[in-house]
Short mmCIF file of C-alpha atoms in Angstrom, two decimals:
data_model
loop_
_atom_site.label_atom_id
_atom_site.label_comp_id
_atom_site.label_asym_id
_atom_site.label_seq_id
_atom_site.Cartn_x
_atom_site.Cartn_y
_atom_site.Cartn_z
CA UNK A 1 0.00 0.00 0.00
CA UNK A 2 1.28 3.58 -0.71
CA UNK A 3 1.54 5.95 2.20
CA UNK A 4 -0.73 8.69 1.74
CA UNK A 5 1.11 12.20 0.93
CA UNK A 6 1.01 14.73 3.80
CA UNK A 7 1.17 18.74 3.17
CA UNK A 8 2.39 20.58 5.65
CA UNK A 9 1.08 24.55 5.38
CA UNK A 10 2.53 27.63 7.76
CA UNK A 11 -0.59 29.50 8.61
CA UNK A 12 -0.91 32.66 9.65
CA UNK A 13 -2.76 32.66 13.37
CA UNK A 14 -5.78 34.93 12.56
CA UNK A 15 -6.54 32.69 9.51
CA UNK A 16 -9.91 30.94 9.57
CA UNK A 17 -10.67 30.27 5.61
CA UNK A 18 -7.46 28.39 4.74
CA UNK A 19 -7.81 25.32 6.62
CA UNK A 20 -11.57 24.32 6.14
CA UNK A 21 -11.16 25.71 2.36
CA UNK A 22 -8.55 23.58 1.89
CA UNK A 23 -9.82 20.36 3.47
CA UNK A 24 -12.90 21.13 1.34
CA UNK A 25 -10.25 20.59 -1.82
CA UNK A 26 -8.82 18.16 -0.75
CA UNK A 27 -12.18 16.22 0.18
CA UNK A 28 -12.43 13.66 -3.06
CA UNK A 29 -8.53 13.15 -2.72
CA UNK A 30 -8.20 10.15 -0.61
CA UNK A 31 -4.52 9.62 0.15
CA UNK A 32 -3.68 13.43 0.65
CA UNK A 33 -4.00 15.12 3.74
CA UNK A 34 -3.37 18.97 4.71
CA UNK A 35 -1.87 19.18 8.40
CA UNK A 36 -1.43 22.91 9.59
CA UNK A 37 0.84 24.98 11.96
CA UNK A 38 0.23 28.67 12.80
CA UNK A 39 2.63 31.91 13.83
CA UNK A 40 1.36 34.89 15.18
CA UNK A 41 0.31 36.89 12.17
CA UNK A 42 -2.97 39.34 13.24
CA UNK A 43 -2.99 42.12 11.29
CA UNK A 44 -1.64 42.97 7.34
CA UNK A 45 -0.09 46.92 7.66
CA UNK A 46 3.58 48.69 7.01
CA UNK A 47 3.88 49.78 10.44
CA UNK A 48 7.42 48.28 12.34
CA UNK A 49 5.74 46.23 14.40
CA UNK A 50 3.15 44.31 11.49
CA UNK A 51 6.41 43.63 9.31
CA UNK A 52 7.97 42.29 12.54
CA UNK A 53 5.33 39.14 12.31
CA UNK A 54 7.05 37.80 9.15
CA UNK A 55 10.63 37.59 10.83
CA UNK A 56 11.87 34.15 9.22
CA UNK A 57 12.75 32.77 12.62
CA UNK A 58 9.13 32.50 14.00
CA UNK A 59 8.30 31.10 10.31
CA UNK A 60 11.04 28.44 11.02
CA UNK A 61 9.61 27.50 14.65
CA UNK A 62 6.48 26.52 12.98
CA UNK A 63 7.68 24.83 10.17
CA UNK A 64 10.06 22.76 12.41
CA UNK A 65 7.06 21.21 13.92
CA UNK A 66 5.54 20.16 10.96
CA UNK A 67 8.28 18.46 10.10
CA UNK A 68 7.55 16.24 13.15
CA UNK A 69 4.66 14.99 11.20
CA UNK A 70 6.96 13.86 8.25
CA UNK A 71 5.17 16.34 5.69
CA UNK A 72 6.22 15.83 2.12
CA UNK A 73 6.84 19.38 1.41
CA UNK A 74 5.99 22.99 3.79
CA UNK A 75 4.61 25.37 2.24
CA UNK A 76 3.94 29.14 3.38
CA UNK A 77 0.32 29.49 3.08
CA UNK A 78 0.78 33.58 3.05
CA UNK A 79 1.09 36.12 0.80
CA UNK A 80 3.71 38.47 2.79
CA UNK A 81 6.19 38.49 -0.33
CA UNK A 82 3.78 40.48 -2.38
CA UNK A 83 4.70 43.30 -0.16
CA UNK A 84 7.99 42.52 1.57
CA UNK A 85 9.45 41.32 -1.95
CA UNK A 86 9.76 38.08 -3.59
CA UNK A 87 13.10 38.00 -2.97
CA UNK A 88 12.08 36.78 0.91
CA UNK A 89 10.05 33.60 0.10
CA UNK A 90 13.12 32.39 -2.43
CA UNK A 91 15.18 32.81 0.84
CA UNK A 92 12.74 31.35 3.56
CA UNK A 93 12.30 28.13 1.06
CA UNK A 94 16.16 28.08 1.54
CA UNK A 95 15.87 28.18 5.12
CA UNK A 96 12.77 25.73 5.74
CA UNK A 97 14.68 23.20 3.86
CA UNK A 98 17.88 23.79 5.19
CA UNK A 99 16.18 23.14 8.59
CA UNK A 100 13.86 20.38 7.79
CA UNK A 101 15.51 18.62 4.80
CA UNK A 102 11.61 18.64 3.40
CA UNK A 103 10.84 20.81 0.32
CA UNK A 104 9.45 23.95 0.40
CA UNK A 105 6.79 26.43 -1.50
CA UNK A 106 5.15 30.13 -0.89
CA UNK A 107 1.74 31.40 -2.52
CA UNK A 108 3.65 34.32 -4.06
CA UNK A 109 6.50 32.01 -5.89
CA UNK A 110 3.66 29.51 -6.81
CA UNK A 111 1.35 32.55 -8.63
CA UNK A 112 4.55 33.70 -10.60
CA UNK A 113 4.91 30.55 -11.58
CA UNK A 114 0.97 29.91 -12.84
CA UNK A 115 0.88 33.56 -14.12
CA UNK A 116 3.93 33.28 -16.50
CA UNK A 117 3.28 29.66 -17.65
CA UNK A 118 -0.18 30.78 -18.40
CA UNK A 119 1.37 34.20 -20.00
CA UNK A 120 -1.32 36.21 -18.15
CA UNK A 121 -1.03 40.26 -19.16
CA UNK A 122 -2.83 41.89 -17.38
CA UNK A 123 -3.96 40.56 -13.90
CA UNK A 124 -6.73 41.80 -11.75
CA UNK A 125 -5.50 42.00 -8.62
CA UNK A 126 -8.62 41.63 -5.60
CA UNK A 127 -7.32 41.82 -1.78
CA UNK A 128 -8.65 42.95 1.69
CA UNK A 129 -5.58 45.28 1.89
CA UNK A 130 -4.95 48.59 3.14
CA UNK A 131 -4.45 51.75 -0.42
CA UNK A 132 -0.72 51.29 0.90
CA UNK A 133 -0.22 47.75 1.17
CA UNK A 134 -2.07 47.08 -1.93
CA UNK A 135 0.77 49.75 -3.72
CA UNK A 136 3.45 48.32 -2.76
CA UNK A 137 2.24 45.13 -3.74
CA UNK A 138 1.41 46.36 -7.27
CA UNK A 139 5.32 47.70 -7.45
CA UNK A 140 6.27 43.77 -6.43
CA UNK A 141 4.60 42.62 -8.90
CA UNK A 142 5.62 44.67 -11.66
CA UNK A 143 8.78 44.28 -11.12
CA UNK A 144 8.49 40.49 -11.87
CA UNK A 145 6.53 41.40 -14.82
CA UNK A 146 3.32 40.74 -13.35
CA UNK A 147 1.17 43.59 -14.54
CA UNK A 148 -1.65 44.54 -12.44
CA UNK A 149 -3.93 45.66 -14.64
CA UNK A 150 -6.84 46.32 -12.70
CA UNK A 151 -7.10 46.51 -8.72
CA UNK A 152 -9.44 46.51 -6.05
CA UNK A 153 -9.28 46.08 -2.30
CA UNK A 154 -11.39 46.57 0.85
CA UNK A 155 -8.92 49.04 3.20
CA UNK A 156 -8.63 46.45 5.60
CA UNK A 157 -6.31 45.88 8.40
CA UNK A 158 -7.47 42.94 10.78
CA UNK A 159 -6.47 39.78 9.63
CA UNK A 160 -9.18 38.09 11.18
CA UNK A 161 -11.64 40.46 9.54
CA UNK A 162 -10.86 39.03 5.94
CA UNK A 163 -12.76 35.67 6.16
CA UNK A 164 -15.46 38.05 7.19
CA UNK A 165 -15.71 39.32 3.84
CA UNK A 166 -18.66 36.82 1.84
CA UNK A 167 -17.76 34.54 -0.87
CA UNK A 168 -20.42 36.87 -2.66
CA UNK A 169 -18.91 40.35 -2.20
CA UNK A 170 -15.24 38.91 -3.43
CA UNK A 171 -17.02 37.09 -6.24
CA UNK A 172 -18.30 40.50 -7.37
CA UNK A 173 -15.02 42.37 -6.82
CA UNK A 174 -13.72 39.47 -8.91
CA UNK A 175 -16.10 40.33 -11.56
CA UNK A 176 -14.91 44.09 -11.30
CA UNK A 177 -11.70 43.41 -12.43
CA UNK A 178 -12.90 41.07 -14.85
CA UNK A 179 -14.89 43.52 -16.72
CA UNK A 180 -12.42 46.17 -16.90
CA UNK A 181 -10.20 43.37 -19.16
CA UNK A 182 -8.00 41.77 -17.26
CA UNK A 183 -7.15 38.04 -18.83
CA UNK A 184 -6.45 36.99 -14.96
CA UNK A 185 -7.73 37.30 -11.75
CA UNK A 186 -6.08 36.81 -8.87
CA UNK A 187 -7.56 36.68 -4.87
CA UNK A 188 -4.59 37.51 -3.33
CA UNK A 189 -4.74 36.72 0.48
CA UNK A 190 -5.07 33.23 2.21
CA UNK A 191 -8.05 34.92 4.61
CA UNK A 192 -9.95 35.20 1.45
CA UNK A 193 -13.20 33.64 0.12
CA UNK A 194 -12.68 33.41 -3.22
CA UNK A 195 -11.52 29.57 -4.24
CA UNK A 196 -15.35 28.35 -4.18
CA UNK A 197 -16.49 31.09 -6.74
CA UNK A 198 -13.91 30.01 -9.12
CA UNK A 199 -15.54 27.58 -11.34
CA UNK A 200 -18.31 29.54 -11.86
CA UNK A 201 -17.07 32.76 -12.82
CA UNK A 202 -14.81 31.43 -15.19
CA UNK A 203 -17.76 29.42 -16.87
CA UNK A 204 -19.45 32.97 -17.09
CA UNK A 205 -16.20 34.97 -18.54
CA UNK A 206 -13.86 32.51 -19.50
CA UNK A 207 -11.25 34.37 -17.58
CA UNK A 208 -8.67 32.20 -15.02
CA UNK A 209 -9.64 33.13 -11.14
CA UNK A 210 -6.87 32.52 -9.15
CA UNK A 211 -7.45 32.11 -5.48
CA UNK A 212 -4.60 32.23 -2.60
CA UNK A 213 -5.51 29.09 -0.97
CA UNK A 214 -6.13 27.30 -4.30
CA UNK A 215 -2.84 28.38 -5.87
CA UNK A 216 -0.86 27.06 -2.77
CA UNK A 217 -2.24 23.48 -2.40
CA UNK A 218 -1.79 23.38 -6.83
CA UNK A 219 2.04 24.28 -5.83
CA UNK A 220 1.98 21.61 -2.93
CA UNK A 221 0.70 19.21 -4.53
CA UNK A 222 2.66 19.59 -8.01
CA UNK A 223 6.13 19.69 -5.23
CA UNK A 224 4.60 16.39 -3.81
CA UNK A 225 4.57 14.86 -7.17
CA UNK A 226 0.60 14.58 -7.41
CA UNK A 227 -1.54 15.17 -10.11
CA UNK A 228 -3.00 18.56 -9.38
CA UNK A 229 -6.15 17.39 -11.37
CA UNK A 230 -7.56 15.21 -8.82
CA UNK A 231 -8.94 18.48 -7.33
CA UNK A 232 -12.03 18.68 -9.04
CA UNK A 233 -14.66 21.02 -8.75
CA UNK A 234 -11.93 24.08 -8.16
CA UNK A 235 -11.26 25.55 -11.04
CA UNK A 236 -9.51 25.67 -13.96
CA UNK A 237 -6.12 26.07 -12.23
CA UNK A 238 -6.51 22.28 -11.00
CA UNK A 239 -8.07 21.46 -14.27
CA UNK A 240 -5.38 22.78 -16.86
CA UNK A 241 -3.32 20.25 -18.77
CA UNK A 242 -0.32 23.23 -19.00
CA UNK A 243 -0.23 23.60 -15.17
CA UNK A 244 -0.37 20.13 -14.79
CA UNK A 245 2.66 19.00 -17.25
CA UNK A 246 5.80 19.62 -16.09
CA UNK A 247 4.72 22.29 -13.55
CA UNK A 248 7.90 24.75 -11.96
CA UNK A 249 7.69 24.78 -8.47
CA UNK A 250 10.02 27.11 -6.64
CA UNK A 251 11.42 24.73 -4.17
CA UNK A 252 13.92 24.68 -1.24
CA UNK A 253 15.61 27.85 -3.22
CA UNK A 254 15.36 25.59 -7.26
CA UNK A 255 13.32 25.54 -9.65
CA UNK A 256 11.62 21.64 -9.37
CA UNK A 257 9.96 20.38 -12.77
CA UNK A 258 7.41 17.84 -11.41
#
């Protein structure tokens, strides 16, 4: 009998959409289970003391007890690096498997990865951030050559307060950006309720939706050497034959073709 595959996924403490959403996924995938360890993270801001929650050694903590579960690969289930720079997840995937020996993956190196393969343009970028976070996030991803093309966000600050938001009123600030062209959108927060409206709005506009949570288990699962489109139900991201082929994975600080 195989052993079943275990993902192990750094959670930010405040979160409560990532873990059911992702269990939810991950419900018609028998031998693949999601197991979860948090680090203080409560609100998303530039202030000293909010940047402070991302230091890579409380990040490191957490992911060494995951690795007491002998997890198949860690990945940061948090989109920090949009702000702080990508630069920090390609180190911290360094780090966790220096540490751990297991592989590692980020939600902000897994979307650069889906966005170029699928040579997305113009992205329409949908977040619960605050006008400044949401800014400097924009400059990130520009200078990756990730062009927001359209924006919107809520001018939020409490972390906690993002799952508050209803699948309905992201769906529609999906649709937003949607209808002002973009050929991508992208929920970019792991708080966020966006991975069950998916499938449906890209029946109605044939556009890729790109949810946080979604995007991470697709990167943790292509690491883990699983087909991604066993997920069913999700969206096209799971569902695509290009993002299932040969899939690049930034992993442990390489590139991994699974």
């Amino acid at each position: 009998m195989t052993r079943p595959v275990r993902l192990g996924m750094l959670t930010p403490s405040s979160n409560t959409a990532l873990e059911p959403i992702t269990c939810a996924m991950l419900s018609g995938v028998d031998d693949v289970s999601a197991h979860f360890s948090r680090f203080k993270v409560t609100e998303i801001a530039l202030s000293e003391q909010a940047l402070r929650q991302f230091d890579a050694s409380e990040i490191l903590r957490a992911a060494e007890l995951l690795a007491h579960a002998k997890v198949d690969v860690i990945a940061w289930n948090g989109t920090s690096a949009s702000w702080l720079g990508f630069d920090r997840d390609e180190s911290l995937c360094e780090e966790i498997t220096a540490a751990t020996g297991i592989k590692a993956c980020t939600t902000v190196l897994a979307y650069r990865d889906v966005l170029r393969r699928i040579g997305a343009s113009r992205i329409g970028l949908v977040t619960p951030y605050r006008k400044d976070v949401q800014e400097r996030i924009v400059a990130n991803w520009n200078s990756q050559g990730l062009h927001c093309f359209a924006e919107r966000h809520l001018s939020l600050q409490d972390n906690f307060s993002f799952a508050e938001v209803s699948e309905a009123e992201v769906a529609r600030l999906i649709e937003e950006v949607v209808r002002e062209g973009c050929d991508a959108a992208v929920v970019l927060c792991t708080n966020m309720r966006g991975a069950g409206a998916a499938e449906r709005l890209e029946r109605g506009f044939g556009v890729p939706v790109l949810d946080s949570i979604a995007v991470t288990l697709w990167a943790c699962l292509a690491a883990a050497g699983c087909d991604p489109s066993r997920v069913q139900g999700w969206g096209s991201l799971f569902s695509n034959p290009d993002l299932r082929a040969a899939a690049a994975i930034h992993v442990g600080g390489r590139d991994l073709q699974s």
